[in-house]
Structure formats: structure tokens, C-alpha cells
CSV table of C-alpha atoms in Angstrom, one decimal:
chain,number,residue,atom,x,y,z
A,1,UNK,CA,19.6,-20.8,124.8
A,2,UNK,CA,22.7,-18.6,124.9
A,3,UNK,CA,23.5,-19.7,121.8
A,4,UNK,CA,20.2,-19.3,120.2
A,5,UNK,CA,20.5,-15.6,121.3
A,6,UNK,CA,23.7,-15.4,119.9
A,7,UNK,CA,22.2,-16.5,116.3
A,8,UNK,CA,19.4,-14.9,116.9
A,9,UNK,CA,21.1,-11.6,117.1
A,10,UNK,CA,23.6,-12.0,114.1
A,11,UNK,CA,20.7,-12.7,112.0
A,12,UNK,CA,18.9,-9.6,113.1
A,13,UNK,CA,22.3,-7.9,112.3
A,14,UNK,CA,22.7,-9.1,109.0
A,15,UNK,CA,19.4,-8.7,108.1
A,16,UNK,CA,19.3,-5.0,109.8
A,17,UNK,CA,23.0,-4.3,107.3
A,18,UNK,CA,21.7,-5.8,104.5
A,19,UNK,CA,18.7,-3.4,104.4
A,20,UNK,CA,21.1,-1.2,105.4
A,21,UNK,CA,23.7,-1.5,102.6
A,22,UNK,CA,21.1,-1.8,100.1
A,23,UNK,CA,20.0,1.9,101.0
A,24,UNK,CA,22.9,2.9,100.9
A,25,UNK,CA,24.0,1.5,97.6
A,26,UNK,CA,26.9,4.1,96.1
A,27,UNK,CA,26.0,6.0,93.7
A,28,UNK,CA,28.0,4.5,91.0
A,29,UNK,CA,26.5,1.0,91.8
A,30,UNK,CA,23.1,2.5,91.6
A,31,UNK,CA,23.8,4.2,88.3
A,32,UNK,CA,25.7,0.9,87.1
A,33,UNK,CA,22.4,-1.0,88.0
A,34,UNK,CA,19.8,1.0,86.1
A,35,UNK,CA,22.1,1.4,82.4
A,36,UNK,CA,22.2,-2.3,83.4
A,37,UNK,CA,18.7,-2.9,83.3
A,38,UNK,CA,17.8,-0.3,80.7
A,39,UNK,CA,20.3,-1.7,78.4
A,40,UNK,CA,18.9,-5.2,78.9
A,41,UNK,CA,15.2,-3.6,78.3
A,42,UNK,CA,16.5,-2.4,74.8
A,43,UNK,CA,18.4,-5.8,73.5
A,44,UNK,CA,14.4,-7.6,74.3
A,45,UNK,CA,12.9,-4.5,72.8
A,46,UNK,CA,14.6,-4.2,69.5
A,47,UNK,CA,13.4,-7.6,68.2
A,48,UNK,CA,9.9,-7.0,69.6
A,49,UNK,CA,10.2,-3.5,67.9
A,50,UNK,CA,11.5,-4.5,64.5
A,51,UNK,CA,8.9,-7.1,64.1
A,52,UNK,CA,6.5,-4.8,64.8
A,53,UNK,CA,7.5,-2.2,62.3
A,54,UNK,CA,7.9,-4.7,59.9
A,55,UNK,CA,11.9,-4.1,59.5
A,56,UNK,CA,12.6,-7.9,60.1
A,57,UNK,CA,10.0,-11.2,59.0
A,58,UNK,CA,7.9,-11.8,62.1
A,59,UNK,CA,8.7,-14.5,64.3
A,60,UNK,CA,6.7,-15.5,66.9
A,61,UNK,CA,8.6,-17.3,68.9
A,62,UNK,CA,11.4,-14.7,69.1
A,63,UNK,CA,8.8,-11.7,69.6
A,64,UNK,CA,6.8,-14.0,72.8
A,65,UNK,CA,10.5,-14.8,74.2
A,66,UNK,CA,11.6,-11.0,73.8
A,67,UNK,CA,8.3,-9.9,75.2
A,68,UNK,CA,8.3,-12.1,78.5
A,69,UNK,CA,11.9,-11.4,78.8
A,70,UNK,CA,10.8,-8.0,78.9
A,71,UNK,CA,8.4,-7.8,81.1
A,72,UNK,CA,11.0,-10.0,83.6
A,73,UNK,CA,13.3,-7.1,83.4
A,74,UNK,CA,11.1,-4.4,83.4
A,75,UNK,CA,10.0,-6.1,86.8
A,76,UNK,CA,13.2,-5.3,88.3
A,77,UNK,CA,12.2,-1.5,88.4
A,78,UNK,CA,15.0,0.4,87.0
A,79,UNK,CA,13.3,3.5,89.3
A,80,UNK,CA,14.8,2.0,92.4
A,81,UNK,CA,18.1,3.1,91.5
A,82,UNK,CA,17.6,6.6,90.9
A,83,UNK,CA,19.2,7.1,94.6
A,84,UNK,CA,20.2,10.6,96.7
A,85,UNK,CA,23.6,11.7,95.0
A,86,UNK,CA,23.5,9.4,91.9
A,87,UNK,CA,22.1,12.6,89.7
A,88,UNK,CA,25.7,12.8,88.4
A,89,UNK,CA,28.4,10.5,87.4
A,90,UNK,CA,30.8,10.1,90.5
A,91,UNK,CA,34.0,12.2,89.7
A,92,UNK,CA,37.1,9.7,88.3
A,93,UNK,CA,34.5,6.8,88.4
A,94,UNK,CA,36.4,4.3,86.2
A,95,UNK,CA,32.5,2.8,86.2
A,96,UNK,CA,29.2,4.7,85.1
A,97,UNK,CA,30.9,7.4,84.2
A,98,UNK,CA,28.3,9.2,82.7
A,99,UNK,CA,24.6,9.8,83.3
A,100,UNK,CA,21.9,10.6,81.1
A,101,UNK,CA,19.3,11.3,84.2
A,102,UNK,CA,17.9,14.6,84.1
A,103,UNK,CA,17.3,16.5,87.1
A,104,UNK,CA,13.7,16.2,87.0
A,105,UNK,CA,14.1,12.8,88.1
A,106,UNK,CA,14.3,13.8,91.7
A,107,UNK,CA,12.4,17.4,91.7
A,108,UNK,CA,9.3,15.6,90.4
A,109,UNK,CA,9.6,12.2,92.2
A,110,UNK,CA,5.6,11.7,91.1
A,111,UNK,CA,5.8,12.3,87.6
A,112,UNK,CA,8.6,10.4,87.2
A,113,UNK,CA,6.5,7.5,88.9
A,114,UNK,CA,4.0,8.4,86.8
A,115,UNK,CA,5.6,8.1,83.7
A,116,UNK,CA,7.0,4.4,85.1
A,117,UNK,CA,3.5,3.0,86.0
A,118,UNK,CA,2.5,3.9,82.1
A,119,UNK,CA,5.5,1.8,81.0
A,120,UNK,CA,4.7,-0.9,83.5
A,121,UNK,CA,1.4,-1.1,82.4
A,122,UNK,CA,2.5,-1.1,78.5
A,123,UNK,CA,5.0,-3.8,79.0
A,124,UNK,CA,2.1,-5.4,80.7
A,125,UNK,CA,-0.2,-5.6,78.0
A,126,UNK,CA,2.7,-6.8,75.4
A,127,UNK,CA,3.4,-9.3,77.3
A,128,UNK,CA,-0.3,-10.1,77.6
A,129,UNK,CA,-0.5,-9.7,73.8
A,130,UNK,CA,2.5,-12.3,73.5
A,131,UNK,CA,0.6,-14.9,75.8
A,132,UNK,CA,-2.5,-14.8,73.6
A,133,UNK,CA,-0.7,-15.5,69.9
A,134,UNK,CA,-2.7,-12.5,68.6
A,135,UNK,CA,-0.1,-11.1,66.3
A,136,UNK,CA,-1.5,-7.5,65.3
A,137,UNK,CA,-2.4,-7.0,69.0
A,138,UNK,CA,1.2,-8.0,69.6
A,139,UNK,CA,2.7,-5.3,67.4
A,140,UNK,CA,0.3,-2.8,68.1
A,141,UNK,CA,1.3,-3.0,71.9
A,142,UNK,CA,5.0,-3.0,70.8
A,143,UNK,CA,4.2,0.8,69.5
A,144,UNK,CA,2.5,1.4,72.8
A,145,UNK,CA,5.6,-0.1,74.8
A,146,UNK,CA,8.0,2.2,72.4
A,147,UNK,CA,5.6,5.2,73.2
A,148,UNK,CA,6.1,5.5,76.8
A,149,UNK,CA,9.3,4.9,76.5
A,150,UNK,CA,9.9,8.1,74.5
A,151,UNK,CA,7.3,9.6,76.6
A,152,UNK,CA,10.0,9.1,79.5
A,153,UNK,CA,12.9,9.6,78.1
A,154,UNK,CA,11.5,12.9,76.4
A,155,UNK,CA,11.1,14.6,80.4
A,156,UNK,CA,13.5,12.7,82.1
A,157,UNK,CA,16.8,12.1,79.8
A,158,UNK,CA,19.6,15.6,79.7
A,159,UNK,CA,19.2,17.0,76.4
A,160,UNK,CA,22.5,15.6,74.4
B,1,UNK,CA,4.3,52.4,39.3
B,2,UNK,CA,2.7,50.5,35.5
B,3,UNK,CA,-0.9,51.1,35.3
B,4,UNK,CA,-1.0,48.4,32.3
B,5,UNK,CA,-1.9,45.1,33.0
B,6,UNK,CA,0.1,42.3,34.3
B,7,UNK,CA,1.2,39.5,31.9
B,8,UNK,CA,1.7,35.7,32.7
B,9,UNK,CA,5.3,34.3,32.5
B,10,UNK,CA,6.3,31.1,33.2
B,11,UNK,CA,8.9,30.9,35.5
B,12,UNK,CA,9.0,27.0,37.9
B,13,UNK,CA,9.6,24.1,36.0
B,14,UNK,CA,7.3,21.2,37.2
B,15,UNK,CA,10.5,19.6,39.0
B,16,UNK,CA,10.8,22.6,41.1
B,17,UNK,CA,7.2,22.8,42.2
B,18,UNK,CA,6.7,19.0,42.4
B,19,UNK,CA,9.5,19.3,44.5
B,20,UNK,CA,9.1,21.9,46.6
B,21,UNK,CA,4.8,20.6,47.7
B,22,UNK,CA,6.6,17.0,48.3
B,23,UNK,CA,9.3,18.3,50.5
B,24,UNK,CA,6.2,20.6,52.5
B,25,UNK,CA,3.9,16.9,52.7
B,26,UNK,CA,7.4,14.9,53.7
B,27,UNK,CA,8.6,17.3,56.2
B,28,UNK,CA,4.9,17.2,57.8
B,29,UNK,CA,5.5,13.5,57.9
B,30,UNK,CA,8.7,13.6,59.4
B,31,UNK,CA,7.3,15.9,62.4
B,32,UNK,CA,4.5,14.0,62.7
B,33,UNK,CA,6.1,10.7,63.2
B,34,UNK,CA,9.2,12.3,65.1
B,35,UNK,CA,6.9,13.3,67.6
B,36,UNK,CA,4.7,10.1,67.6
B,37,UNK,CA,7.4,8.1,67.9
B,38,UNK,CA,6.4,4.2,69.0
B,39,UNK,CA,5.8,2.0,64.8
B,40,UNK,CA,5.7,5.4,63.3
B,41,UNK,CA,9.4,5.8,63.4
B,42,UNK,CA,9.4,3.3,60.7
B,43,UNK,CA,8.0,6.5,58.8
B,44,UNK,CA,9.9,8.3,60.2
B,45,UNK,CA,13.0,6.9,58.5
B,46,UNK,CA,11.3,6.1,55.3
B,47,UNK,CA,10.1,9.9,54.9
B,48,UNK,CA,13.9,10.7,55.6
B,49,UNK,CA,14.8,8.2,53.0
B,50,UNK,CA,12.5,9.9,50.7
B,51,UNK,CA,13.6,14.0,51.6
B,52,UNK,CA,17.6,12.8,50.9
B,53,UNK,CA,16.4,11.5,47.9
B,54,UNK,CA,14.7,15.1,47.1
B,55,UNK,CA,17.5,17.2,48.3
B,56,UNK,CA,20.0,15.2,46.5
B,57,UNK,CA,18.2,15.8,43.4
B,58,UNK,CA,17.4,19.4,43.8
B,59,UNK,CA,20.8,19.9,44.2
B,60,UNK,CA,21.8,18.3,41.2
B,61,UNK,CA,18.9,20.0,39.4
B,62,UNK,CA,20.3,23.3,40.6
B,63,UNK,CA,23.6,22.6,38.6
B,64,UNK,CA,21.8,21.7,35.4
B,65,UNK,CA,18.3,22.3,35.4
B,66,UNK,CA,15.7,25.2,34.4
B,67,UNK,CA,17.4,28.8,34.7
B,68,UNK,CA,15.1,29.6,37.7
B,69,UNK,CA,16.4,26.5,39.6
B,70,UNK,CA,20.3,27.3,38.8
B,71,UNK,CA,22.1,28.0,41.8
B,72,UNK,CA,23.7,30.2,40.2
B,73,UNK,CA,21.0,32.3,38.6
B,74,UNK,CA,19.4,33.0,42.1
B,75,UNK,CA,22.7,33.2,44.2
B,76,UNK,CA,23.1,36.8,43.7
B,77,UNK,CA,26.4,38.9,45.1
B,78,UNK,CA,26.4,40.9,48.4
B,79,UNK,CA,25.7,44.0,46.8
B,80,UNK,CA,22.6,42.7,44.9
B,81,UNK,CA,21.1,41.4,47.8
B,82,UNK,CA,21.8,44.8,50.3
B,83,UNK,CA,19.8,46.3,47.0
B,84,UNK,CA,17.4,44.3,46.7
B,85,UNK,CA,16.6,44.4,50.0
B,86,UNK,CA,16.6,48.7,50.5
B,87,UNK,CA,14.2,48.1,47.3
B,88,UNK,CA,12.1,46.3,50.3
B,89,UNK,CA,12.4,48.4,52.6
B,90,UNK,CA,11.3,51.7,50.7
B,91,UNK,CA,8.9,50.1,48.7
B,92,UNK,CA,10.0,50.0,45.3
B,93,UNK,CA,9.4,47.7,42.6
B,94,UNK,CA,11.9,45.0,42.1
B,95,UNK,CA,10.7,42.2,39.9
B,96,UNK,CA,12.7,38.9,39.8
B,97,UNK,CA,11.2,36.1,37.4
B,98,UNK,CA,12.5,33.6,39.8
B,99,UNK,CA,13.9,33.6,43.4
B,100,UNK,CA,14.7,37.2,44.3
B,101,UNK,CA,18.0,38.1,46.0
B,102,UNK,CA,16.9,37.5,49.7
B,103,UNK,CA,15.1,34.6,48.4
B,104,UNK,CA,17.7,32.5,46.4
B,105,UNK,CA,20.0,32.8,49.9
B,106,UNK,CA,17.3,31.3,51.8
B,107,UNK,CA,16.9,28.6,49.2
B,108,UNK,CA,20.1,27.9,49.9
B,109,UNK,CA,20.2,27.8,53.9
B,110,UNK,CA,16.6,26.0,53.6
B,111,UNK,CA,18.2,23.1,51.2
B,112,UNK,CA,21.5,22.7,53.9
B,113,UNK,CA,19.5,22.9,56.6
B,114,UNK,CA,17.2,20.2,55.7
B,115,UNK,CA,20.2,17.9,54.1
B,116,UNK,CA,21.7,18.3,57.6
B,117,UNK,CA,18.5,17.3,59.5
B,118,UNK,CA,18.3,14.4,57.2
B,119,UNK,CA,22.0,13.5,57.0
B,120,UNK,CA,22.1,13.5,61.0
B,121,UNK,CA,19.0,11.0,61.7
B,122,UNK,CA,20.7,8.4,59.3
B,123,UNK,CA,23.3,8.5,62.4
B,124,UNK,CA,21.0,8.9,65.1
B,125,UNK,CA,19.9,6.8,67.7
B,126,UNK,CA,16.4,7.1,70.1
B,127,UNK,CA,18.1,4.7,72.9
B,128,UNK,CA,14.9,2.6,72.4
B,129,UNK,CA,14.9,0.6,69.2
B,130,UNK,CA,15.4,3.2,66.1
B,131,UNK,CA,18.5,3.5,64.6
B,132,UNK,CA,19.5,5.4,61.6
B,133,UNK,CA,21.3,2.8,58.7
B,134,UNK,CA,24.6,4.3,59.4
B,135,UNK,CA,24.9,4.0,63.3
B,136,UNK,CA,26.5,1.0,62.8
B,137,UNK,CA,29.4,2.7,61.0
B,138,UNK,CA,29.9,5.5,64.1
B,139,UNK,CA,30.1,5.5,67.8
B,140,UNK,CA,27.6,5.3,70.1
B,141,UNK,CA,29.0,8.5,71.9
B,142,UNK,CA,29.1,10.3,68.3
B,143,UNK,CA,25.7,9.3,67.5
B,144,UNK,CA,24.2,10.6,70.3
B,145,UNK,CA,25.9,13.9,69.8
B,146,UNK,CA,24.4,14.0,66.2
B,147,UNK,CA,20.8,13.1,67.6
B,148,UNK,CA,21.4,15.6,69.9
B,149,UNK,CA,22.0,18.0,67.0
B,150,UNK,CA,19.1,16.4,65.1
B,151,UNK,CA,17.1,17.5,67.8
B,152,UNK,CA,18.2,20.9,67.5
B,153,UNK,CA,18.2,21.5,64.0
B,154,UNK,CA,14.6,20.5,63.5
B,155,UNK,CA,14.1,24.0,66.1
B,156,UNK,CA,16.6,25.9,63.6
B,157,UNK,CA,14.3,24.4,60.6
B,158,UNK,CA,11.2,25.8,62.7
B,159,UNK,CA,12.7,29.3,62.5
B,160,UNK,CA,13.6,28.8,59.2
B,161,UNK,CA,10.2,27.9,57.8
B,162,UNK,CA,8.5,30.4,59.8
B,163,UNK,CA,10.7,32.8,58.3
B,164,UNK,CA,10.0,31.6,54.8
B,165,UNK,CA,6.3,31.7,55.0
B,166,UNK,CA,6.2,35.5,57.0
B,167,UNK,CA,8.3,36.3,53.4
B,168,UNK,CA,5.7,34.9,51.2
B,169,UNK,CA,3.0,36.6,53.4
B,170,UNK,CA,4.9,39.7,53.1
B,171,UNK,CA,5.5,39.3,49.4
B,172,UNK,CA,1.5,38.9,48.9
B,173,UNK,CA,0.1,41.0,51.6
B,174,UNK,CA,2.4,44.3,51.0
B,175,UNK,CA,3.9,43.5,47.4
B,176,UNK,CA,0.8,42.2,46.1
B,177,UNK,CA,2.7,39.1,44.2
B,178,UNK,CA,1.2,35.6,44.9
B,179,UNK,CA,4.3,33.2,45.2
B,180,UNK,CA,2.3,30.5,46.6
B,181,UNK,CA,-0.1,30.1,43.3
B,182,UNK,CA,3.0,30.7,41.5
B,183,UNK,CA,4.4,27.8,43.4
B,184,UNK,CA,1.4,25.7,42.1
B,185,UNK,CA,0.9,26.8,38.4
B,186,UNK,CA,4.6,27.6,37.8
B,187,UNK,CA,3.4,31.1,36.1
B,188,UNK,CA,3.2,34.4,38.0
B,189,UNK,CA,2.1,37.6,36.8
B,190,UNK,CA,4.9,39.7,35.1
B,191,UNK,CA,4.5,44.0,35.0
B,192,UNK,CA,4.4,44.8,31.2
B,193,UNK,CA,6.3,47.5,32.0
B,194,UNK,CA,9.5,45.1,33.5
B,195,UNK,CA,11.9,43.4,30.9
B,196,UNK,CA,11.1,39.9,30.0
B,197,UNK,CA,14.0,38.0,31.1
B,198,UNK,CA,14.9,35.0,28.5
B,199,UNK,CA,14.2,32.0,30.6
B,200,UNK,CA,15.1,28.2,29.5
B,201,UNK,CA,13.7,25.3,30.6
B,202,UNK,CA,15.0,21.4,30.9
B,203,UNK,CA,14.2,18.2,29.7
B,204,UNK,CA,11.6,16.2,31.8
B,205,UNK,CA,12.8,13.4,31.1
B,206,UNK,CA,16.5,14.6,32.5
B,207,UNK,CA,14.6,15.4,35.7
B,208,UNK,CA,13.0,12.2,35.9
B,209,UNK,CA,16.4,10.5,35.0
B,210,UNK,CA,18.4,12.7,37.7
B,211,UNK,CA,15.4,11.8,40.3
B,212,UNK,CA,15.8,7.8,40.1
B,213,UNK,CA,19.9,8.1,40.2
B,214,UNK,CA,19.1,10.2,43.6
B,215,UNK,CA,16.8,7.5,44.7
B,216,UNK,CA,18.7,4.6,43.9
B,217,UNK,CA,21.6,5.7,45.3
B,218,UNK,CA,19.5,6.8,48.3
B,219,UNK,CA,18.7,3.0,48.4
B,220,UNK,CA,22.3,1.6,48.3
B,221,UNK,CA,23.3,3.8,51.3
B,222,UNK,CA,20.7,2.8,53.7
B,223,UNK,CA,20.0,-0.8,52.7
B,224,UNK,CA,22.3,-2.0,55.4
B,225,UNK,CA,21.9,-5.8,57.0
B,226,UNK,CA,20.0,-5.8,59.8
B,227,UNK,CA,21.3,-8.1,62.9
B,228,UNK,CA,19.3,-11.2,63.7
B,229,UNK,CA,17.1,-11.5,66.7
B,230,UNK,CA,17.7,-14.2,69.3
């Protein structure tokens, strides 16, 4: 019984830290974890997109694979790493050194959503497009999809 | 001021006006798609393609074309243009056949402006799927900096067209000359009373010729190889 406590408690513990930690991910992890995704996003999109404009022969194969892989990583919600102090590269960083998040991100928390939810629900519908075979709907949702993602980056990306 | 009536001259050669309503419907485009974003970037570049092409030819054109499109019949010195432009400014008469000494300079800044707007996208990257045929040859942090200045040049380019058509406004509301028609027909009225000015105009088959070299080597530059999908 003692020893169930004992467990018991050290699981509450790690549990309790690991919720913990994860709040309090540094900033530089947090900023490392959402290029991370983002760039992933982009290597599934440019096939998707290419074959949509018509810049490369379609194949429907690659465009389905890109298109679920997309939808996988979008599912990992690049927002949640947008964290308190992460607005800015941390000084002498030797990782994510930079930051392209505008400041926006955190004075209008629910446009921000906003503007995530559209994306979420373009990536849905390409990936819904890619599960049906239907291939104009598939590159017309590939527009969509490239859409909000200017739409986002348009409000929420510094001005280079 | 000549109470006869005004006679017709012919002063734009159908390269410069052919040019000049293309680059106006190809600029459109290039807003228009810019701003769209999503498939229509794949306009977006072709248009691009399209306005180098155009810019590289009316440059060319301005070295040995038509008098009127001569750079150096329209770049006039300092002094002519301060003249020209206290003729303005106190409402004289002041008859150019083709640009007039203001005019010619903004030719000029119009044409650099517009090769640098497309020059830059051919480097520039959207961080979503576009890239311009010659990112590959740059960094990514240089590439950015040039879309950044993509970005701000097509505001400059605003100005700059604004500017342009408050002139021809000006020129037709106060001076009473219709540029825009002239634009179109290539003929504008002429005061009998102001000396005919000998003009000379080129081949069109020169034009042509000089317009599919732009073109072509428009072509070679941005056909690059595109990487394979996996």
C-alpha cells in the first residue's frame, strides 16, 4: 500500500511536470517547433501547389500523399507555439535565431485563431478533395489552401 | 496664343503605343494576381515574364527606334526641364511633339521602376509555394530582402502611376492637349503656329525583330528545372 502511494505520487508528479514543462517550453524551443512545422507544411505544399498551377505534370499519387501529409502536419497546430516571450528571437540563440511573427500575433489572439481555423478548414477540404480522386476539385482546393495561407501570413508575418 | 486651327502630326510609333496599353493591361494583371495570390501566382509570374520582356524591348527600342522613343530625344538637360516646367507653371505654351521635358524624366523613372519590380519577383519568394526562377541562384536570407523590396516598390510604382495620370489629367484639363487619344491614335493635334519638328520613324519589322530577341531571351532566363516531387 505504501508503495502504491509512493507510485502513485511520482506519477502524479511527472504527470503534474510534464504539463508543467510543456507550458513552459523556452522560447527558443517554441519558436524552433513552429519554423519546424511550417517548414514541413511547405515541403507537402509545393508539390500539391505546382500540380495545381500546372508548373509540374500532375501526379496523383504524389499530390494525395502531399495532401494527407499535409493535413497530418497541419494537425499539429503550429498556433500552440506562439508562447508568452517567444515574439522575439532569444538574444545569442545559436537556435531560432530569428522570427518572422509579428506582433499582432499576441495583441489579437482571436484573429489570429481566426485566421488558423480558415486554414484548418482549407487543408481540410484538400485533403478531402485528395480522398475522392476528383482532380480539378483537388487543385481548386490547393488555391484555396495557398489563399489562407497568404491571408495569414499577410497580418501576421513582420514586413521584410 | 494661335487662333488658327490645330493640325494633326504623327508623333508614337505603333511599338510605343502597343507597348505602353500592354504594359497598363499587364501591370493590372500583375496586381490583380499579387493580391489574389493562391493558382493565380502562376499569372502572376507569367505576366512578369511578359512585362521584362516589354521593358527589355522598350529599352532597346529607345536606343534605336522612332525619334519620339529615343532616350535621348526626350532626356532633356536640367535647364530645359526647370524651363519647361516655369512654362507650366505660368501658363505658357510649350509644345513638345513627343515626351515633354518633365515627361521624358518620368519615362525614364517609370521604365526603372517597373524593371526593378520585375527584376526583384524573379528572386522573390512568398514562403508558401512561389518562387521566382532565380531563387535558386540566391539566398534565402537575400531573397526575402528583395521580396521585401518587391513589396515596397509596387507602393513606389503606386505613387508613380498616380503621378503620371494627375499629369495627363493636368495636361488635358488645363492645357487642353489629349495625350491619352494621342496614346491610342499615335497623332495629336499640332498649333499651326509651332514649328513642325522633322520626325523619323522605324522599321516594323525591326520592332517586331527586337521584341522576339527580348522574348526569347526572357525565356532562356527563367526556364530553369524545376525539382521533382516525392
Amino acid at each position: 500500500m505504501k508503495n502504491f502511494v509512493k507510485f502513485g505520487t511520482a506519477l502524479a508528479l511527472a504527470a503534474g511536470m510534464s504539463t508543467i514543462a510543456y507550458a513552459q517550453i523556452k522560447p527558443e524551443d517554441a519558436i524552433r517547433a513552429r519554423q519546424s512545422i511550417m517548414r514541413v507544411n511547405a515541403i507537402n505544399f509545393g508539390p500539391v501547389s505546382a500540380m495545381a498551377q500546372e508548373k509540374i505534370p500532375f501526379n496523383k499519387d504524389i499530390f494525395v500523399a502531399n495532401a494527407l501529409r499535409l493535413e497530418s502536419v497541419w494537425a499539429m497546430n503550429p498556433t500552440r507555439f506562439f508562447v508568452p516571450g517567444s515574439d522575439k528571437p532569444v538574444a545569442g540563440a545559436r537556435i531560432a535565431a530569428f522570427t518572422d511573427a509579428n506582433g499582432e500575433i499576441w495583441s489579437q489572439p482571436e484573429k489570429f485563431k481566426a485566421a488558423y481555423d480558415k486554414e484548418t478548414q482549407e487543408i481540410g477540404k484538400l485533403a478531402a478533395a485528395a480522398r475522392s480522386g476528383d482532380e480539378k476539385a483537388m487543385k481548386a482546393a490547393a488555391g484555396d489552401v495557398g489563399k489562407a495561407c497568404k491571408a495569414c501570413h499577410d497580418d501576421f508575418q513582420v514586413k521584410k | 496664343m494661335d487662333e488658327r486651327p490645330p493640325q494633326s502630326v504623327r508623333v508614337w510609333d505603333l511599338p510605343v503605343r502597343v507597348f505602353h496599353w500592354l504594359l497598363v493591361v499587364l501591370m493590372t494583371t500583375s496586381v490583380v494576381t499579387g493580391l489574389v495570390g493562391g493558382n493565380a501566382m502562376v499569372w502572376h509570374m507569367r505576366s512578369g515574364y511578359a512585362i521584362l520582356a516589354l521593358v527589355l524591348f522598350r529599352i532597346v527600342w529607345g536606343l534605336v527606334g522612332s525619334t519620339t522613343a529615343r532616350f535621348a530625344s526626350f532626356l532633356y538637360s536640367p535647364g530645359r526641364v526647370f524651363a519647361f516646367a516655369k512654362d507650366l507653371f505660368l501658363h505658357r505654351p510649350a509644345h513638345y511633339p513627343g515626351h515633354n521635358p518633365l515627361g521624358g524624366w518620368m519615362v525614364l523613372v517609370l521604365l526603372l521602376a517597373v524593371l526593378f519590380q520585375v527584376g526583384s519577383g524573379l528572386f522573390a519568394n512568398d514562403d508558401i509555394s512561389t518562387e521566382g526562377p532565380l531563387y535558386r541562384y540566391i539566398s534565402k536570407n537575400l531573397s526575402d530582402k528583395l521580396t521585401g523590396w518587391h513589396k515596397l516598390n509596387i507602393k513606389i510604382l503606386f505613387g508613380l502611376v498616380a503621378l503620371h495620370v494627375v499629369a495627363v489629367i493636368y495636361h488635358w484639363l488645363g492645357r487642353g492637349e489629349n495625350l491619352v487619344q494621342a496614346m491610342f491614335t499615335g497623332i495629336r493635334a499640332w498649333p499651326s503656329g509651332a514649328p513642325v519638328i522633322a520626325l523619323r520613324f522605324s522599321s516594323l519589322w525591326l520592332a517586331l525583330g527586337l521584341f522576339v530577341a527580348a522574348a526569347i531571351a526572357v525565356w532562356l532566363l527563367v526556364s530553369q528545372p524545376v525539382s521533382q516531387p516525392i
